[in-house]
XYZ file of N, CA and C in Angstrom:
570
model
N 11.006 -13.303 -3.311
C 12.396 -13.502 -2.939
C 12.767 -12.694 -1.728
N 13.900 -13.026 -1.034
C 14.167 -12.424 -0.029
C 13.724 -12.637 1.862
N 13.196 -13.963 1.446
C 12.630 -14.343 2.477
C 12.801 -15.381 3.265
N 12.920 -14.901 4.729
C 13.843 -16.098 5.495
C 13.274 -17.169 5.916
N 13.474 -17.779 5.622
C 12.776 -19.690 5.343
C 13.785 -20.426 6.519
N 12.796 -21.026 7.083
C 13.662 -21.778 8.289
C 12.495 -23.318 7.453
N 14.148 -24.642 7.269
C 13.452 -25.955 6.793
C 13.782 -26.585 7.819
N 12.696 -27.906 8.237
C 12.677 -28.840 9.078
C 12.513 -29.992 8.204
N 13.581 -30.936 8.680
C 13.425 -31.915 7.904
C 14.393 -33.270 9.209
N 15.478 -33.947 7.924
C 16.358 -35.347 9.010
C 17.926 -35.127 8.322
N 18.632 -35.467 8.950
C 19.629 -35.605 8.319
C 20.205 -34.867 7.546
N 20.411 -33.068 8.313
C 20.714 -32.126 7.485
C 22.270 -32.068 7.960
N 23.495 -32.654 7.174
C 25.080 -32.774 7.688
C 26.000 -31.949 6.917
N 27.067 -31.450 7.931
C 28.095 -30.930 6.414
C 27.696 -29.750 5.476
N 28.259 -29.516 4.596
C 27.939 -28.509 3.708
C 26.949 -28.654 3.027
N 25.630 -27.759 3.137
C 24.499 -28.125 2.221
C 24.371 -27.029 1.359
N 23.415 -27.412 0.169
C 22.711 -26.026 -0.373
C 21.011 -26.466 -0.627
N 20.806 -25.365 -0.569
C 19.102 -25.455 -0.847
C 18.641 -24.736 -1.731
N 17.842 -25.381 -2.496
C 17.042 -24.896 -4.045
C 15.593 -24.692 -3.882
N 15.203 -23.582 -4.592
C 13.600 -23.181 -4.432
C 13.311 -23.623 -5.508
N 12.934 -24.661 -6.272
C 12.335 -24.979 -7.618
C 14.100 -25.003 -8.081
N 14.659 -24.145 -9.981
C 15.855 -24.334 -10.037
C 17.007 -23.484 -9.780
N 16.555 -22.282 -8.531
C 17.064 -21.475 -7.799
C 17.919 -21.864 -6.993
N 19.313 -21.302 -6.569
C 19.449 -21.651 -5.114
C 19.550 -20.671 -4.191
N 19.172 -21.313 -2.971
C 18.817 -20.144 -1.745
C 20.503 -19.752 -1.473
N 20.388 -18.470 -0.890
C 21.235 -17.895 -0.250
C 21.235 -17.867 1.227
N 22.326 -17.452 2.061
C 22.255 -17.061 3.629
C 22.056 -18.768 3.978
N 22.428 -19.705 3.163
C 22.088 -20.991 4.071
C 22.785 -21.636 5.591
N 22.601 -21.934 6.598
C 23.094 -22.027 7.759
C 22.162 -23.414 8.054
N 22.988 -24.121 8.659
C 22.460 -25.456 9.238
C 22.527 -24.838 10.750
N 21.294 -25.117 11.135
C 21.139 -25.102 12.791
C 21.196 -26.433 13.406
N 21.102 -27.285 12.756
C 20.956 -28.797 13.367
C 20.575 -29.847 12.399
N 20.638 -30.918 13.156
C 20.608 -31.949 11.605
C 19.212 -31.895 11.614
N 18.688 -31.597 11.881
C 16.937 -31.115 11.414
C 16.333 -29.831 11.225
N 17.235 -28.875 10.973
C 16.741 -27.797 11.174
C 17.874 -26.694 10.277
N 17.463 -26.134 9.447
C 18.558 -25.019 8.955
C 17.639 -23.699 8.494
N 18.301 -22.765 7.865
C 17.911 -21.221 7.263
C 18.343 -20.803 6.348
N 17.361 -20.590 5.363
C 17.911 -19.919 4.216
C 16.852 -18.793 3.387
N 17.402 -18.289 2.643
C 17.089 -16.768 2.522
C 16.381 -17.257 0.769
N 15.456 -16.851 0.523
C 14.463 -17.261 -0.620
C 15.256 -16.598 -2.053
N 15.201 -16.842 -3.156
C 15.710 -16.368 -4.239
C 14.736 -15.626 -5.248
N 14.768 -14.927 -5.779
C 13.408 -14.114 -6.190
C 12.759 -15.758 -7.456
N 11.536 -15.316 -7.502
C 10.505 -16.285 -8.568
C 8.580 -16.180 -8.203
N 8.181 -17.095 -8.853
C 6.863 -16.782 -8.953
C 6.010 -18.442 -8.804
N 4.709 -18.446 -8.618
C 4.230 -19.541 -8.419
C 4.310 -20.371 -6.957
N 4.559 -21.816 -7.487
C 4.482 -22.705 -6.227
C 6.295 -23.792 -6.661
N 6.926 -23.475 -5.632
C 7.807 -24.449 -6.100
C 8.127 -25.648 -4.892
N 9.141 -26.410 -5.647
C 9.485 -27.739 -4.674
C 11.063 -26.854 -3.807
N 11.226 -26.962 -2.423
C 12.712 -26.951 -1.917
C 13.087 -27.812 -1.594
N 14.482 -28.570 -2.281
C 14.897 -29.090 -2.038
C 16.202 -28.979 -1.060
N 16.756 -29.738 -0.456
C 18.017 -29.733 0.320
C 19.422 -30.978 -0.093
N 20.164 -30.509 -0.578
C 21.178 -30.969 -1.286
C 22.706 -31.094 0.164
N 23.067 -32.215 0.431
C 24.727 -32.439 1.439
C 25.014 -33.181 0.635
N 25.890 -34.203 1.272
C 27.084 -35.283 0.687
C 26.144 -36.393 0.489
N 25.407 -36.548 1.036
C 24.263 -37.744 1.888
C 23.635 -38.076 -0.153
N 23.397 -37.024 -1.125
C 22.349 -36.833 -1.897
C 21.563 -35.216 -1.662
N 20.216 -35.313 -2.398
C 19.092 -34.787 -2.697
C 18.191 -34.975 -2.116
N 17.317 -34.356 -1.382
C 16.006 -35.344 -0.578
C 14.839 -34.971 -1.519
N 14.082 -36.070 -1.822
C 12.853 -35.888 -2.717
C 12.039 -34.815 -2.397
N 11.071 -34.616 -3.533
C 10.218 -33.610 -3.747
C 8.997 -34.343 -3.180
N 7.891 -33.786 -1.740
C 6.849 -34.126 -1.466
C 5.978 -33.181 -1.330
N 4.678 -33.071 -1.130
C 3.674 -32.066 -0.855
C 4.142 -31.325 0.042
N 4.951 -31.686 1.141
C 5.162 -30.844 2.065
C 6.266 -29.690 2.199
N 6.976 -30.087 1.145
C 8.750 -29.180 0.751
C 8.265 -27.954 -0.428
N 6.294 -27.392 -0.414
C 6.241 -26.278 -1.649
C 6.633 -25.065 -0.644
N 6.811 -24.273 -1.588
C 6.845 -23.103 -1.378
C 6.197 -21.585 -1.916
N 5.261 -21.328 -1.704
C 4.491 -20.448 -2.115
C 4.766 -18.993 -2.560
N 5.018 -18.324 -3.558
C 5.569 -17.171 -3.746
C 4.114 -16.112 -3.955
N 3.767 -15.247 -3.402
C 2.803 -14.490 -3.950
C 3.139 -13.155 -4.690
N 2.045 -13.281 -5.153
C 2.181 -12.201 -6.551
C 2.608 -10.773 -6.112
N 3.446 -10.025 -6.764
C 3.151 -8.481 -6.100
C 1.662 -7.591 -6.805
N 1.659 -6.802 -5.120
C 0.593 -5.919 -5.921
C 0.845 -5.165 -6.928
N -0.794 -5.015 -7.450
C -0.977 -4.165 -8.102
C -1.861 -3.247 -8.337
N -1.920 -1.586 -8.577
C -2.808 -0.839 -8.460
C -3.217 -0.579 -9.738
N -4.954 -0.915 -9.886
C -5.448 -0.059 -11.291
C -5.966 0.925 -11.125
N -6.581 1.620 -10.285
C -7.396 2.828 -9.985
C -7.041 3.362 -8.934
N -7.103 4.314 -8.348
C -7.600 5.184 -7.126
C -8.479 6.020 -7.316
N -9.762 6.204 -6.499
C -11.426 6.840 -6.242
C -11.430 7.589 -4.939
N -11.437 8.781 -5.123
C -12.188 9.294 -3.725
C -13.024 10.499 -4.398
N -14.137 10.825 -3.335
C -15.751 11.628 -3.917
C -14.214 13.024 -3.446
N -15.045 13.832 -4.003
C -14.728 15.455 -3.721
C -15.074 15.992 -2.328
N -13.731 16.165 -1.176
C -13.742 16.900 -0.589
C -13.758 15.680 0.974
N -13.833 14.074 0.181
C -13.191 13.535 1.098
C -12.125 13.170 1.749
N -11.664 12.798 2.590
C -10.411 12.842 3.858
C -9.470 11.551 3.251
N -10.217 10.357 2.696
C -10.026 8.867 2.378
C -10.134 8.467 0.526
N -9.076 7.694 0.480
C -9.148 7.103 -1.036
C -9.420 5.801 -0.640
N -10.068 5.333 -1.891
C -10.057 3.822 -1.934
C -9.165 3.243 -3.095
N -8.281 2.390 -2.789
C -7.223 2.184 -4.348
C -7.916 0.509 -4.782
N -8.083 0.550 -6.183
C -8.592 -0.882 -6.109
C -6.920 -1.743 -6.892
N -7.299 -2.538 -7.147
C -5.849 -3.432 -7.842
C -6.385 -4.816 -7.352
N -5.448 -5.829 -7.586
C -5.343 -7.463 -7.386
C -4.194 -7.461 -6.699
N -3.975 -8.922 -5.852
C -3.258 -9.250 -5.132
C -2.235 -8.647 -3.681
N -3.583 -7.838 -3.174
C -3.490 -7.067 -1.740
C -3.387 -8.112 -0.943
N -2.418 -8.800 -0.431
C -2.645 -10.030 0.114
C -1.693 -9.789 1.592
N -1.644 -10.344 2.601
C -1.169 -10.311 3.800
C -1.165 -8.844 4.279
N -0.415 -8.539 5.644
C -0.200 -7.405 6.060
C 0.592 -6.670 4.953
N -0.380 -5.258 4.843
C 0.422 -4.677 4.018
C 0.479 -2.777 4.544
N 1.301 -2.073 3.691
C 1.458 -0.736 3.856
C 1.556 0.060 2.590
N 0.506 0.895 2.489
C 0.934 2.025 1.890
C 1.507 3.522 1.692
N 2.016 3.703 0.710
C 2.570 5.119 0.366
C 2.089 6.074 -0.544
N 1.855 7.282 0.176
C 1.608 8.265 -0.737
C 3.124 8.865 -0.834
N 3.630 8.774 -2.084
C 5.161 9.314 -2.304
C 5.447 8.590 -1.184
N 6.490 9.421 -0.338
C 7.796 8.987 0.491
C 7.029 8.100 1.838
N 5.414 9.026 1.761
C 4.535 9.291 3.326
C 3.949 7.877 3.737
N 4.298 7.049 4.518
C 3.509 6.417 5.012
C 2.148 6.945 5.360
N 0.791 5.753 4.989
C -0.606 6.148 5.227
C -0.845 5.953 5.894
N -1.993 6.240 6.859
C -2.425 5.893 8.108
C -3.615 5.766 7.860
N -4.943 5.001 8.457
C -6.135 4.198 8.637
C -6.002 3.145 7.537
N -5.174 2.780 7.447
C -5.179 1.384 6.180
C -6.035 0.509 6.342
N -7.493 0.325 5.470
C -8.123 -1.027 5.886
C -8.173 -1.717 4.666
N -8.008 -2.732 4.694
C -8.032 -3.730 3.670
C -9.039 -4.406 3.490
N -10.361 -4.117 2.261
C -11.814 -4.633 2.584
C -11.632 -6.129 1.506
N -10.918 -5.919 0.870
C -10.802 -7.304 -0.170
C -9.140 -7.277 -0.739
N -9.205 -8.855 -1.450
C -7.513 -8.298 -2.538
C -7.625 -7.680 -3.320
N -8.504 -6.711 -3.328
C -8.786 -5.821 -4.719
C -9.002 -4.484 -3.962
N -9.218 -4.395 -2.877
C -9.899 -3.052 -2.292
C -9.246 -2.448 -1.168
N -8.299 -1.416 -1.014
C -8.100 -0.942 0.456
C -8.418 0.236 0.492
N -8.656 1.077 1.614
C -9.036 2.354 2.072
C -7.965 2.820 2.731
N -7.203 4.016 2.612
C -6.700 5.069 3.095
C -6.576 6.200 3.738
N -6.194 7.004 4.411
C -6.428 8.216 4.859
C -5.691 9.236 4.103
N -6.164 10.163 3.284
C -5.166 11.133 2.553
C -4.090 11.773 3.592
N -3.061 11.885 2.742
C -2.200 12.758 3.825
C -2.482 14.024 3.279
N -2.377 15.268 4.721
C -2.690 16.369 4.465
C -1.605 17.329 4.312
N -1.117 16.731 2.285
C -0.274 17.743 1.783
C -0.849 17.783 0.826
N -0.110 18.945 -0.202
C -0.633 19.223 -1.430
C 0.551 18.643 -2.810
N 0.170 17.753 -3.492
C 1.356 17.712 -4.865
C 0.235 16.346 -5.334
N 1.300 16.258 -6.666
C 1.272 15.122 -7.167
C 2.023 13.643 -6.820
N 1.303 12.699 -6.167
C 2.174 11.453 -5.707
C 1.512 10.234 -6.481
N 2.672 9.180 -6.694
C 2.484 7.685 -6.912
C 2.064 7.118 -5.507
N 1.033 6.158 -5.817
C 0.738 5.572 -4.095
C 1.033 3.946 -4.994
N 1.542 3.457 -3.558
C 2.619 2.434 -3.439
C 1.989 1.363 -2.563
N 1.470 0.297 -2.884
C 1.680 -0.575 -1.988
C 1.938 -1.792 -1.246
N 2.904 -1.902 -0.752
C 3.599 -2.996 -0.306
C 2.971 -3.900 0.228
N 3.461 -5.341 0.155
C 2.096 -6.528 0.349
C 3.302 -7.574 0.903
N 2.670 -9.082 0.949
C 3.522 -10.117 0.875
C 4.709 -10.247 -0.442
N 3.641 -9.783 -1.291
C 4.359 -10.377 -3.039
C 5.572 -9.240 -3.387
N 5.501 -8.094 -2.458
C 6.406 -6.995 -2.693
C 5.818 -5.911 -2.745
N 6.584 -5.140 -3.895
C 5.698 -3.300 -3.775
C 5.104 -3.203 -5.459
N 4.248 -2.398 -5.383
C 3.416 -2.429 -6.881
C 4.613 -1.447 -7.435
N 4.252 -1.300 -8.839
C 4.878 -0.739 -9.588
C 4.128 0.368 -9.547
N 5.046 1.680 -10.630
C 4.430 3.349 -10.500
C 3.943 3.078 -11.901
N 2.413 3.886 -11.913
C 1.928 3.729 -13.287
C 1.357 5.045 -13.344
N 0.643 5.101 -14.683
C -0.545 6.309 -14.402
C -1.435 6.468 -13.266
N -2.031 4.909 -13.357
C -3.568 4.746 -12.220
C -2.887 4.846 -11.024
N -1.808 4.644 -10.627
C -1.333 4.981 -9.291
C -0.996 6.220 -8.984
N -1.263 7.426 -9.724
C -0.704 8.996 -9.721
C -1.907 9.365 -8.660
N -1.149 10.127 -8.189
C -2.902 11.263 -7.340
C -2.530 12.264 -7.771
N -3.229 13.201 -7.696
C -2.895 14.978 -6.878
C -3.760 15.424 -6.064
N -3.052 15.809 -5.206
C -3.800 16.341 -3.988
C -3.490 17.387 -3.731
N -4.861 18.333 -3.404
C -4.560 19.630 -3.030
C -5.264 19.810 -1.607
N -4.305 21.031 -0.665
C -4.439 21.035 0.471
C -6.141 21.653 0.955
N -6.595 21.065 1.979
C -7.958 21.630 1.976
C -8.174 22.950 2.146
N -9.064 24.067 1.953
C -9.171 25.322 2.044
C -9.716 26.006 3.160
N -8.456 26.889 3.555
C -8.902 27.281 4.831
C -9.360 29.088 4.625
N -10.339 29.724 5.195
C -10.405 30.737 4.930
C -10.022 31.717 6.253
N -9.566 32.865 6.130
C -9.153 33.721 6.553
C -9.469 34.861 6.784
N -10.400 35.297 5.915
C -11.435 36.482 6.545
C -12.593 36.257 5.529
N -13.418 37.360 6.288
C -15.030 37.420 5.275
C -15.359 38.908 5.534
N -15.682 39.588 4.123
C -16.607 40.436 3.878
C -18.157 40.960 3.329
N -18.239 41.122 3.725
C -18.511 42.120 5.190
C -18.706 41.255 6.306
N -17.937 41.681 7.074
C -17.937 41.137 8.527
C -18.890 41.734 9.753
N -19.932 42.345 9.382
C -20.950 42.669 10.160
C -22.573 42.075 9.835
N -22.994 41.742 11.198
C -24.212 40.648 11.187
C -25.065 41.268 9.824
N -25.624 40.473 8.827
C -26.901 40.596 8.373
C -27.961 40.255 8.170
N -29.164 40.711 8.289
C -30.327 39.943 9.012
C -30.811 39.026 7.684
N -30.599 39.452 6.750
C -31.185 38.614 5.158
C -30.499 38.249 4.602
N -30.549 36.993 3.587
C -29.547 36.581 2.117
C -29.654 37.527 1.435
N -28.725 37.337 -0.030
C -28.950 37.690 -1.077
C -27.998 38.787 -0.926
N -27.156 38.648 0.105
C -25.608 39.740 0.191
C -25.143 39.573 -0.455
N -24.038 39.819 -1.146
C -22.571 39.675 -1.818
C -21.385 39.511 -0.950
N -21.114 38.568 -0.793
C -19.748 38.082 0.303
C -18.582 38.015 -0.379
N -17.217 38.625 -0.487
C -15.919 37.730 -0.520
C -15.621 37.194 0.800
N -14.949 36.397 0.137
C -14.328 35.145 1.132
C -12.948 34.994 0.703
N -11.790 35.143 1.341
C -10.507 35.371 1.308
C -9.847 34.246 2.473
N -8.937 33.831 1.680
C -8.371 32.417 2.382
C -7.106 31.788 1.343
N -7.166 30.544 1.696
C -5.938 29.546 0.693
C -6.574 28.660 -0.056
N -5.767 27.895 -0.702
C -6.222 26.613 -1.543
C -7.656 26.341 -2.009
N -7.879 27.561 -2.723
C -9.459 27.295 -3.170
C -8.860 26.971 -4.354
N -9.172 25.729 -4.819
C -8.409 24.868 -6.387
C -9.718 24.243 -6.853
N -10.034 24.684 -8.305
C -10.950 24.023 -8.781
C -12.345 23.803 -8.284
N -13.533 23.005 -8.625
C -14.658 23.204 -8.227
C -14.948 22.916 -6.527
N -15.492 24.555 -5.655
C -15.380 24.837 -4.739
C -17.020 24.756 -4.253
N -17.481 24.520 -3.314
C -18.833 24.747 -2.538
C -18.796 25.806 -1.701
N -19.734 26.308 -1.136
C -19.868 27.816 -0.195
C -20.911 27.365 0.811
N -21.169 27.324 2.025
C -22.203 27.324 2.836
C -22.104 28.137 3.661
N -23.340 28.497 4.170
C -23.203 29.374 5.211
C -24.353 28.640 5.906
N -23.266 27.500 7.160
C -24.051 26.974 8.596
C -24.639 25.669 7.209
N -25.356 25.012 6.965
C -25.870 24.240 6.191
C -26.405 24.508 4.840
N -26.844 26.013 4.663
C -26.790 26.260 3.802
C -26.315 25.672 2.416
N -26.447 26.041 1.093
C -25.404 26.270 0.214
C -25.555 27.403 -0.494
């Protein structure tokens, strides 16, 4: 629903209304006797539009459907530990679409199937619903759509801070956001 539908047809006169299946459209405006605009009414499936003046009803043909697509939906979100990118899977990712982490628009959006898009995490830290908007509308907030994200870890000093020629030192490492299971390298190391 909500969508601005321009119909071409004959003999569009006078006061009309137009029906999506047993809906009627809103915002209707005749531009010409072949030509008017009207604004879609929410529903689902494939329906007939019809166009209703003084004249009658004009029949229902193959060519007067109207296609409503489904809104998305998210069942999962996957990303490995300590990557930059999620992958959210769900059904009916269909046309240009956008997602949200919370409020944040995402950035590298690729869309590999209607079941599959890739993301770029945004680089904050909380718990967010990711959202995403399609042809069919915006998915709903569920569990499988929750993340949490924590900010990556930056460190800030190291002790001892003087060269040593062998392993098997004892290092602290002092910094931020060390959350949960952490790795250590030193150069390629681990």
């Amino acid at each position: 629903g909500g969508t601005k539908v321009t119909v071409f047809g004959s003999n569009f006169a006078g006061t009309v209304s137009v029906r999506f299946g047993a809906k009627p459209a809103t915002g209707v405006r005749v531009l010409s006797s072949s030509e008017l605009a009207a604004v879609s009414p929410s529903g689902s499936g494939i329906v007939h539009v019809t166009v209703t003046d003084a004249g009658g009803t004009s029949k229902t043909t193959l060519t007067d459907r109207f296609t409503y697509a489904p809104a998305p939906a998210i069942s999962s979100i996957t990303r490995a530990l300590g990557a930059t990118r999620a992958t959210i899977w769900g059904r009916h990712f269909l046309g240009p679409l956008e997602v949200y982490f919370g409020a944040r628009k995402a950035s590298g959006v690729r869309v590999i199937s209607t079941s599959e898009i890739i993301a770029l995490l945004p680089h904050r830290s909380g718990a967010f619903y990711v959202t995403v908007e399609a042809a069919g509308g915006s998915s709903n907030k569920n569990p499988a759509s929750r993340i949490s994200l924590v900010a990556a870890p930056t460190v800030i000093k190291i002790t001892p801070n003087r060269p040593l020629r062998t392993g098997g030192h004892k290092v602290t490492i002092w910094g931020k956001n060390f959350v949960g299971a952490v790795r250590v390298y030193f150069g390629t190391e681990k």
